[in-house]
Amino acid sequence: MLADPLWLLIATCALATFATRVLPFIALAEQAEHPLVLHLGRYLPPAVMMILVIYALRDFRPLIDWQLNMGETGFPMFLAAGLVTILHLWRRNALLSIMLGTGAYMAMVQLSGTA
Amino acid sequence: MISQAWREAGLQTLPVMFGYLPLGAAFGILAVEMGIPWYAAMAMSFLIYAGAGQFLAIALLASGAGIIEVAVATLMLNSRHVFYGLSLLKRFQGAGWRKPYLIFALTDETYSLLTSQSGSNAANHSLAFRISLLNQFWWVLGTLLGVAVGSAKLFDSQGIEFALTALFIVLTLEQARRLRQALPFIIALGTGFGALLWLPDQHLLLGAIGSASLLLLVHYHLASKRSHGHAS
């Protein structure tokens, strides 16, 4: 069973993935209170979050062949992201912002698909 | 009975559920279509537990890639996780028996939720453990749905993955409200759009997060030099 390349491949992926996650905890085990580690702990999460937003919206294309793009990567994406932002600045209710934003996005892409 | 503690964790992972169920199902469907046995697809979601990493793994498997190739590609794709650990060293201190699992289950989405806790929750290890466990549960459940149902659609869920985008937007706004400093956001906009312009899609996240970490390192050195200069 272990000689099967499929299981060898799964084990390799599992170990490689875990290695990337565990590395800092092994290499810097004694450094958790170091000012540089605290500095990164303070500023890195907001930066990563902003980058994940940019990454999630990276496929946004307002126009396709000079026509308004109403598909999954078009205005529904832009409008729903704007709706989430406005709702959250207004009500500060995470679930409400996410549910209404996602619902609006689904409605827009599904309706424009059938039209 | 669902305890209050599980309910709080469940509520927090709800947006992740809306993202992980369809994405996990997409992975399950694709794996079965590629001829991977259903139990191997499930094993991958249990043991590897990395969204993009698992899609890459089945693509490599289908192309007949060697073990070394698979190891290198997986390390490259997931190396951004190194930076996640850097900012959680202190957070996971004293987590005891939960710590190995917290480290194993550190996906983008779990990292986002764990670094966005405020008040007493910010040092609550059992809450962090419940959030991590539930997130993987959604991922595994999604995979199971995918391998079981295949491409037969139960309901029109097109567009539901937007929940993850919405989650990242909400957490960015929460981070901004808490920190009240523009610096990390300016750095992220710079490296994010820079990576978008100059890097191929598969290196985008690593490039942006890696260079943001480097810039924060430079900022740390400048700031500590400045305060040192004031002190002397």
PDB file of C-alpha atoms in Angstrom, chain B:
ATOM      1  CA  MET B   1     -26.833  20.222  23.067  1.00  0.00           C
ATOM      2  CA  ILE B   2     -24.403  22.655  21.485  1.00  0.00           C
ATOM      3  CA  SER B   3     -22.409  24.516  24.105  1.00  0.00           C
ATOM      4  CA  GLN B   4     -22.005  28.295  24.075  1.00  0.00           C
ATOM      5  CA  ALA B   5     -18.313  27.901  23.224  1.00  0.00           C
ATOM      6  CA  TRP B   6     -18.999  25.800  20.133  1.00  0.00           C
ATOM      7  CA  ARG B   7     -21.790  28.131  19.073  1.00  0.00           C
ATOM      8  CA  GLU B   8     -19.455  31.140  19.171  1.00  0.00           C
ATOM      9  CA  ALA B   9     -16.809  29.294  17.130  1.00  0.00           C
ATOM     10  CA  GLY B  10     -19.489  28.041  14.721  1.00  0.00           C
ATOM     11  CA  LEU B  11     -20.853  31.539  14.155  1.00  0.00           C
ATOM     12  CA  GLN B  12     -17.356  32.852  13.428  1.00  0.00           C
ATOM     13  CA  THR B  13     -16.624  30.072  10.917  1.00  0.00           C
ATOM     14  CA  LEU B  14     -19.969  30.472   9.089  1.00  0.00           C
ATOM     15  CA  PRO B  15     -18.480  32.595   6.257  1.00  0.00           C
ATOM     16  CA  VAL B  16     -15.678  30.053   5.892  1.00  0.00           C
ATOM     17  CA  MET B  17     -18.306  27.296   5.659  1.00  0.00           C
ATOM     18  CA  PHE B  18     -19.939  29.093   2.692  1.00  0.00           C
ATOM     19  CA  GLY B  19     -16.557  29.183   0.997  1.00  0.00           C
ATOM     20  CA  TYR B  20     -15.142  25.794   1.983  1.00  0.00           C
ATOM     21  CA  LEU B  21     -18.219  23.671   1.199  1.00  0.00           C
ATOM     22  CA  PRO B  22     -18.358  24.621  -2.510  1.00  0.00           C
ATOM     23  CA  LEU B  23     -14.558  24.741  -2.900  1.00  0.00           C
ATOM     24  CA  GLY B  24     -14.126  21.409  -1.103  1.00  0.00           C
ATOM     25  CA  ALA B  25     -16.889  19.959  -3.289  1.00  0.00           C
ATOM     26  CA  ALA B  26     -15.156  21.320  -6.410  1.00  0.00           C
ATOM     27  CA  PHE B  27     -11.969  19.574  -5.277  1.00  0.00           C
ATOM     28  CA  GLY B  28     -13.850  16.299  -4.666  1.00  0.00           C
ATOM     29  CA  ILE B  29     -15.540  16.425  -8.064  1.00  0.00           C
ATOM     30  CA  LEU B  30     -12.298  17.203  -9.881  1.00  0.00           C
ATOM     31  CA  ALA B  31     -10.358  14.498  -8.024  1.00  0.00           C
ATOM     32  CA  VAL B  32     -12.916  11.813  -8.935  1.00  0.00           C
ATOM     33  CA  GLU B  33     -13.047  13.041 -12.542  1.00  0.00           C
ATOM     34  CA  MET B  34      -9.254  12.704 -12.669  1.00  0.00           C
ATOM     35  CA  GLY B  35      -9.553   9.088 -11.605  1.00  0.00           C
ATOM     36  CA  ILE B  36      -8.435   9.484  -8.004  1.00  0.00           C
ATOM     37  CA  PRO B  37     -10.304   7.116  -5.662  1.00  0.00           C
ATOM     38  CA  TRP B  38     -12.808   8.836  -3.381  1.00  0.00           C
ATOM     39  CA  TYR B  39     -11.014   7.700  -0.235  1.00  0.00           C
ATOM     40  CA  ALA B  40      -7.718   9.180  -1.488  1.00  0.00           C
ATOM     41  CA  ALA B  41      -9.447  12.524  -2.115  1.00  0.00           C
ATOM     42  CA  MET B  42     -10.828  12.396   1.433  1.00  0.00           C
ATOM     43  CA  ALA B  43      -7.399  11.474   2.812  1.00  0.00           C
ATOM     44  CA  MET B  44      -5.955  14.552   1.074  1.00  0.00           C
ATOM     45  CA  SER B  45      -8.484  16.852   2.729  1.00  0.00           C
ATOM     46  CA  PHE B  46      -7.730  15.239   6.099  1.00  0.00           C
ATOM     47  CA  LEU B  47      -3.920  15.092   5.823  1.00  0.00           C
ATOM     48  CA  ILE B  48      -2.837  17.894   3.461  1.00  0.00           C
ATOM     49  CA  TYR B  49      -5.631  20.416   4.121  1.00  0.00           C
ATOM     50  CA  ALA B  50      -4.530  23.184   1.758  1.00  0.00           C
ATOM     51  CA  GLY B  51      -6.988  24.427  -0.856  1.00  0.00           C
ATOM     52  CA  ALA B  52      -4.718  25.476  -3.697  1.00  0.00           C
ATOM     53  CA  GLY B  53      -2.146  22.857  -2.656  1.00  0.00           C
ATOM     54  CA  GLN B  54      -4.623  20.013  -3.160  1.00  0.00           C
ATOM     55  CA  PHE B  55      -5.725  21.267  -6.585  1.00  0.00           C
ATOM     56  CA  LEU B  56      -2.051  21.460  -7.530  1.00  0.00           C
ATOM     57  CA  ALA B  57      -1.471  17.935  -6.198  1.00  0.00           C
ATOM     58  CA  ILE B  58      -4.149  16.354  -8.403  1.00  0.00           C
ATOM     59  CA  ALA B  59      -2.926  18.322 -11.416  1.00  0.00           C
ATOM     60  CA  LEU B  60       0.619  17.047 -10.831  1.00  0.00           C
ATOM     61  CA  LEU B  61      -0.651  13.535 -10.248  1.00  0.00           C
ATOM     62  CA  ALA B  62      -2.541  13.633 -13.549  1.00  0.00           C
ATOM     63  CA  SER B  63       0.573  14.861 -15.368  1.00  0.00           C
ATOM     64  CA  GLY B  64       2.664  12.047 -13.883  1.00  0.00           C
ATOM     65  CA  ALA B  65       5.039  14.349 -12.002  1.00  0.00           C
ATOM     66  CA  GLY B  66       7.764  12.867  -9.820  1.00  0.00           C
ATOM     67  CA  ILE B  67       7.909  13.033  -6.040  1.00  0.00           C
ATOM     68  CA  ILE B  68      10.672  15.677  -5.990  1.00  0.00           C
ATOM     69  CA  GLU B  69       8.676  17.879  -8.370  1.00  0.00           C
ATOM     70  CA  VAL B  70       5.603  17.504  -6.170  1.00  0.00           C
ATOM     71  CA  ALA B  71       7.560  18.346  -3.003  1.00  0.00           C
ATOM     72  CA  VAL B  72       9.175  21.456  -4.523  1.00  0.00           C
ATOM     73  CA  ALA B  73       5.939  22.731  -6.059  1.00  0.00           C
ATOM     74  CA  THR B  74       4.041  22.257  -2.798  1.00  0.00           C
ATOM     75  CA  LEU B  75       6.767  23.985  -0.766  1.00  0.00           C
ATOM     76  CA  MET B  76       6.771  26.931  -3.189  1.00  0.00           C
ATOM     77  CA  LEU B  77       2.998  27.276  -3.266  1.00  0.00           C
ATOM     78  CA  ASN B  78       2.580  27.109   0.510  1.00  0.00           C
ATOM     79  CA  SER B  79       5.680  29.005   1.624  1.00  0.00           C
ATOM     80  CA  ARG B  80       3.571  32.045   2.486  1.00  0.00           C
ATOM     81  CA  HIS B  81       2.495  30.037   5.563  1.00  0.00           C
ATOM     82  CA  VAL B  82       5.974  30.664   7.006  1.00  0.00           C
ATOM     83  CA  PHE B  83       5.006  34.302   7.439  1.00  0.00           C
ATOM     84  CA  TYR B  84       1.729  33.356   9.093  1.00  0.00           C
ATOM     85  CA  GLY B  85       3.597  31.384  11.757  1.00  0.00           C
ATOM     86  CA  LEU B  86       5.915  34.348  12.346  1.00  0.00           C
ATOM     87  CA  SER B  87       3.037  36.498  13.513  1.00  0.00           C
ATOM     88  CA  LEU B  88       1.452  33.724  15.601  1.00  0.00           C
ATOM     89  CA  LEU B  89       4.506  32.617  17.633  1.00  0.00           C
ATOM     90  CA  LYS B  90       3.266  34.452  20.704  1.00  0.00           C
ATOM     91  CA  ARG B  91      -0.414  33.783  20.053  1.00  0.00           C
ATOM     92  CA  PHE B  92       0.094  29.993  20.140  1.00  0.00           C
ATOM     93  CA  GLN B  93       2.343  30.059  23.217  1.00  0.00           C
ATOM     94  CA  GLY B  94       0.934  27.910  25.993  1.00  0.00           C
ATOM     95  CA  ALA B  95      -1.602  26.206  23.736  1.00  0.00           C
ATOM     96  CA  GLY B  96      -0.341  22.818  24.991  1.00  0.00           C
ATOM     97  CA  TRP B  97      -1.729  19.726  23.286  1.00  0.00           C
ATOM     98  CA  ARG B  98      -3.725  21.886  20.879  1.00  0.00           C
ATOM     99  CA  LYS B  99      -0.628  23.532  19.429  1.00  0.00           C
ATOM    100  CA  PRO B 100       0.397  20.857  16.858  1.00  0.00           C
ATOM    101  CA  TYR B 101      -3.114  20.869  15.382  1.00  0.00           C
ATOM    102  CA  LEU B 102      -3.324  24.701  15.409  1.00  0.00           C
ATOM    103  CA  ILE B 103      -0.104  24.762  13.370  1.00  0.00           C
ATOM    104  CA  PHE B 104      -1.194  21.955  11.025  1.00  0.00           C
ATOM    105  CA  ALA B 105      -4.572  23.601  10.298  1.00  0.00           C
ATOM    106  CA  LEU B 106      -3.221  27.096   9.543  1.00  0.00           C
ATOM    107  CA  THR B 107      -4.939  27.955   6.253  1.00  0.00           C
ATOM    108  CA  ASP B 108      -5.410  31.497   4.891  1.00  0.00           C
ATOM    109  CA  GLU B 109      -8.948  31.613   6.254  1.00  0.00           C
ATOM    110  CA  THR B 110      -8.102  30.219   9.702  1.00  0.00           C
ATOM    111  CA  TYR B 111      -5.166  32.633   9.970  1.00  0.00           C
ATOM    112  CA  SER B 112      -7.522  35.487   9.100  1.00  0.00           C
ATOM    113  CA  LEU B 113     -10.021  34.524  11.792  1.00  0.00           C
ATOM    114  CA  LEU B 114      -7.394  33.830  14.479  1.00  0.00           C
ATOM    115  CA  THR B 115      -5.579  37.132  13.995  1.00  0.00           C
ATOM    116  CA  SER B 116      -8.848  39.077  14.103  1.00  0.00           C
ATOM    117  CA  GLN B 117      -9.902  38.087  17.630  1.00  0.00           C
ATOM    118  CA  SER B 118     -10.226  40.958  20.076  1.00  0.00           C
ATOM    119  CA  GLY B 119     -10.322  41.330  23.855  1.00  0.00           C
ATOM    120  CA  SER B 120     -10.096  38.158  25.933  1.00  0.00           C
ATOM    121  CA  ASN B 121     -10.618  36.001  22.830  1.00  0.00           C
ATOM    122  CA  ALA B 122      -7.208  37.062  21.524  1.00  0.00           C
ATOM    123  CA  ALA B 123      -5.490  34.639  23.924  1.00  0.00           C
ATOM    124  CA  ASN B 124      -8.205  31.961  24.045  1.00  0.00           C
ATOM    125  CA  HIS B 125      -6.609  28.717  22.914  1.00  0.00           C
ATOM    126  CA  SER B 126      -9.723  26.557  23.080  1.00  0.00           C
ATOM    127  CA  LEU B 127     -11.639  29.024  20.881  1.00  0.00           C
ATOM    128  CA  ALA B 128      -8.745  29.016  18.395  1.00  0.00           C
ATOM    129  CA  PHE B 129      -8.812  25.212  18.436  1.00  0.00           C
ATOM    130  CA  ARG B 130     -12.579  25.057  17.841  1.00  0.00           C
ATOM    131  CA  ILE B 131     -12.346  27.551  14.958  1.00  0.00           C
ATOM    132  CA  SER B 132      -9.491  25.572  13.361  1.00  0.00           C
ATOM    133  CA  LEU B 133     -11.284  22.253  13.789  1.00  0.00           C
ATOM    134  CA  LEU B 134     -14.603  23.545  12.406  1.00  0.00           C
ATOM    135  CA  ASN B 135     -12.907  25.105   9.379  1.00  0.00           C
ATOM    136  CA  GLN B 136     -11.286  21.775   8.508  1.00  0.00           C
ATOM    137  CA  PHE B 137     -14.605  20.044   9.145  1.00  0.00           C
ATOM    138  CA  TRP B 138     -16.272  22.270   6.499  1.00  0.00           C
ATOM    139  CA  TRP B 139     -13.446  21.508   4.066  1.00  0.00           C
ATOM    140  CA  VAL B 140     -13.669  17.733   4.625  1.00  0.00           C
ATOM    141  CA  LEU B 141     -17.476  17.823   4.464  1.00  0.00           C
ATOM    142  CA  GLY B 142     -17.293  19.759   1.176  1.00  0.00           C
ATOM    143  CA  THR B 143     -14.887  17.167  -0.246  1.00  0.00           C
ATOM    144  CA  LEU B 144     -17.225  14.369   0.860  1.00  0.00           C
ATOM    145  CA  LEU B 145     -20.172  16.097  -0.864  1.00  0.00           C
ATOM    146  CA  GLY B 146     -18.055  16.492  -3.989  1.00  0.00           C
ATOM    147  CA  VAL B 147     -16.981  12.851  -4.222  1.00  0.00           C
ATOM    148  CA  ALA B 148     -20.473  11.613  -3.281  1.00  0.00           C
ATOM    149  CA  VAL B 149     -22.680  13.824  -5.423  1.00  0.00           C
ATOM    150  CA  GLY B 150     -20.236  14.435  -8.268  1.00  0.00           C
ATOM    151  CA  SER B 151     -21.229  17.143 -10.666  1.00  0.00           C
ATOM    152  CA  ALA B 152     -24.976  16.634 -10.064  1.00  0.00           C
ATOM    153  CA  LYS B 153     -26.112  20.000  -8.745  1.00  0.00           C
ATOM    154  CA  LEU B 154     -28.285  20.033  -5.615  1.00  0.00           C
ATOM    155  CA  PHE B 155     -29.121  23.721  -5.888  1.00  0.00           C
ATOM    156  CA  ASP B 156     -27.791  26.651  -7.802  1.00  0.00           C
ATOM    157  CA  SER B 157     -24.874  27.684  -5.639  1.00  0.00           C
ATOM    158  CA  GLN B 158     -23.113  29.664  -8.361  1.00  0.00           C
ATOM    159  CA  GLY B 159     -21.272  32.570  -6.795  1.00  0.00           C
ATOM    160  CA  ILE B 160     -21.406  31.359  -3.174  1.00  0.00           C
ATOM    161  CA  GLU B 161     -17.583  31.380  -2.903  1.00  0.00           C
ATOM    162  CA  PHE B 162     -17.855  35.164  -2.759  1.00  0.00           C
ATOM    163  CA  ALA B 163     -18.373  34.583   0.986  1.00  0.00           C
ATOM    164  CA  LEU B 164     -14.581  34.221   1.346  1.00  0.00           C
ATOM    165  CA  THR B 165     -13.966  37.521  -0.481  1.00  0.00           C
ATOM    166  CA  ALA B 166     -16.558  39.181   1.758  1.00  0.00           C
ATOM    167  CA  LEU B 167     -14.886  37.638   4.831  1.00  0.00           C
ATOM    168  CA  PHE B 168     -11.493  39.073   3.846  1.00  0.00           C
ATOM    169  CA  ILE B 169     -13.033  42.525   3.259  1.00  0.00           C
ATOM    170  CA  VAL B 170     -14.764  42.503   6.654  1.00  0.00           C
ATOM    171  CA  LEU B 171     -11.614  41.326   8.468  1.00  0.00           C
ATOM    172  CA  THR B 172      -9.495  43.985   6.727  1.00  0.00           C
ATOM    173  CA  LEU B 173     -11.933  46.678   7.915  1.00  0.00           C
ATOM    174  CA  GLU B 174     -11.832  45.221  11.448  1.00  0.00           C
ATOM    175  CA  GLN B 175      -8.012  45.189  11.429  1.00  0.00           C
ATOM    176  CA  ALA B 176      -7.979  48.823  10.266  1.00  0.00           C
ATOM    177  CA  ARG B 177     -10.408  49.846  12.990  1.00  0.00           C
ATOM    178  CA  ARG B 178      -8.304  48.139  15.651  1.00  0.00           C
ATOM    179  CA  LEU B 179      -4.855  49.266  14.484  1.00  0.00           C
ATOM    180  CA  ARG B 180      -5.688  52.831  13.358  1.00  0.00           C
ATOM    181  CA  GLN B 181      -2.407  53.041  11.427  1.00  0.00           C
ATOM    182  CA  ALA B 182      -2.150  53.241   7.660  1.00  0.00           C
ATOM    183  CA  LEU B 183       1.318  51.725   7.325  1.00  0.00           C
ATOM    184  CA  PRO B 184       0.553  47.990   6.854  1.00  0.00           C
ATOM    185  CA  PHE B 185      -2.290  48.793   4.447  1.00  0.00           C
ATOM    186  CA  ILE B 186      -0.111  51.077   2.333  1.00  0.00           C
ATOM    187  CA  ILE B 187       2.578  48.371   2.232  1.00  0.00           C
ATOM    188  CA  ALA B 188      -0.030  45.752   1.278  1.00  0.00           C
ATOM    189  CA  LEU B 189      -1.513  47.916  -1.490  1.00  0.00           C
ATOM    190  CA  GLY B 190       1.978  48.513  -2.872  1.00  0.00           C
ATOM    191  CA  THR B 191       3.147  44.899  -2.802  1.00  0.00           C
ATOM    192  CA  GLY B 192      -0.299  43.543  -3.745  1.00  0.00           C
ATOM    193  CA  PHE B 193      -0.683  45.635  -6.887  1.00  0.00           C
ATOM    194  CA  GLY B 194       3.021  45.243  -7.656  1.00  0.00           C
ATOM    195  CA  ALA B 195       2.662  41.459  -7.567  1.00  0.00           C
ATOM    196  CA  LEU B 196      -0.531  41.683  -9.634  1.00  0.00           C
ATOM    197  CA  LEU B 197       1.376  43.584 -12.337  1.00  0.00           C
ATOM    198  CA  TRP B 198       4.664  41.716 -12.380  1.00  0.00           C
ATOM    199  CA  LEU B 199       4.177  38.184 -11.058  1.00  0.00           C
ATOM    200  CA  PRO B 200       2.427  35.172 -12.600  1.00  0.00           C
ATOM    201  CA  ASP B 201      -0.741  34.103 -10.809  1.00  0.00           C
ATOM    202  CA  GLN B 202       0.795  31.151  -8.961  1.00  0.00           C
ATOM    203  CA  HIS B 203       3.469  33.317  -7.277  1.00  0.00           C
ATOM    204  CA  LEU B 204       1.215  36.287  -6.567  1.00  0.00           C
ATOM    205  CA  LEU B 205       0.396  35.605  -2.907  1.00  0.00           C
ATOM    206  CA  LEU B 206       3.892  34.522  -1.923  1.00  0.00           C
ATOM    207  CA  GLY B 207       5.463  37.500  -3.702  1.00  0.00           C
ATOM    208  CA  ALA B 208       3.106  40.030  -2.134  1.00  0.00           C
ATOM    209  CA  ILE B 209       3.214  38.584   1.408  1.00  0.00           C
ATOM    210  CA  GLY B 210       6.978  37.945   1.268  1.00  0.00           C
ATOM    211  CA  SER B 211       7.819  41.463   0.144  1.00  0.00           C
ATOM    212  CA  ALA B 212       5.365  42.964   2.658  1.00  0.00           C
ATOM    213  CA  SER B 213       7.249  41.062   5.398  1.00  0.00           C
ATOM    214  CA  LEU B 214      10.571  42.367   4.089  1.00  0.00           C
ATOM    215  CA  LEU B 215       9.276  45.958   4.078  1.00  0.00           C
ATOM    216  CA  LEU B 216       8.039  45.515   7.660  1.00  0.00           C
ATOM    217  CA  LEU B 217      11.516  44.251   8.558  1.00  0.00           C
ATOM    218  CA  VAL B 218      13.048  47.408   7.039  1.00  0.00           C
ATOM    219  CA  HIS B 219      10.484  49.522   8.884  1.00  0.00           C
ATOM    220  CA  TYR B 220      11.413  47.778  12.139  1.00  0.00           C
ATOM    221  CA  HIS B 221      15.090  48.543  11.653  1.00  0.00           C
ATOM    222  CA  LEU B 222      14.421  52.187  10.771  1.00  0.00           C
ATOM    223  CA  ALA B 223      12.076  52.599  13.746  1.00  0.00           C
ATOM    224  CA  SER B 224      14.453  50.971  16.231  1.00  0.00           C
ATOM    225  CA  LYS B 225      17.398  52.997  14.897  1.00  0.00           C
ATOM    226  CA  ARG B 226      15.374  56.171  15.279  1.00  0.00           C
ATOM    227  CA  SER B 227      14.345  55.393  18.867  1.00  0.00           C
ATOM    228  CA  HIS B 228      17.929  54.397  19.634  1.00  0.00           C
ATOM    229  CA  GLY B 229      19.132  57.721  18.282  1.00  0.00           C
ATOM    230  CA  HIS B 230      16.647  59.569  20.514  1.00  0.00           C
ATOM    231  CA  ALA B 231      17.776  57.647  23.573  1.00  0.00           C
ATOM    232  CA  SER B 232      21.464  58.426  23.139  1.00  0.00           C
TER     233      SER B 232
END
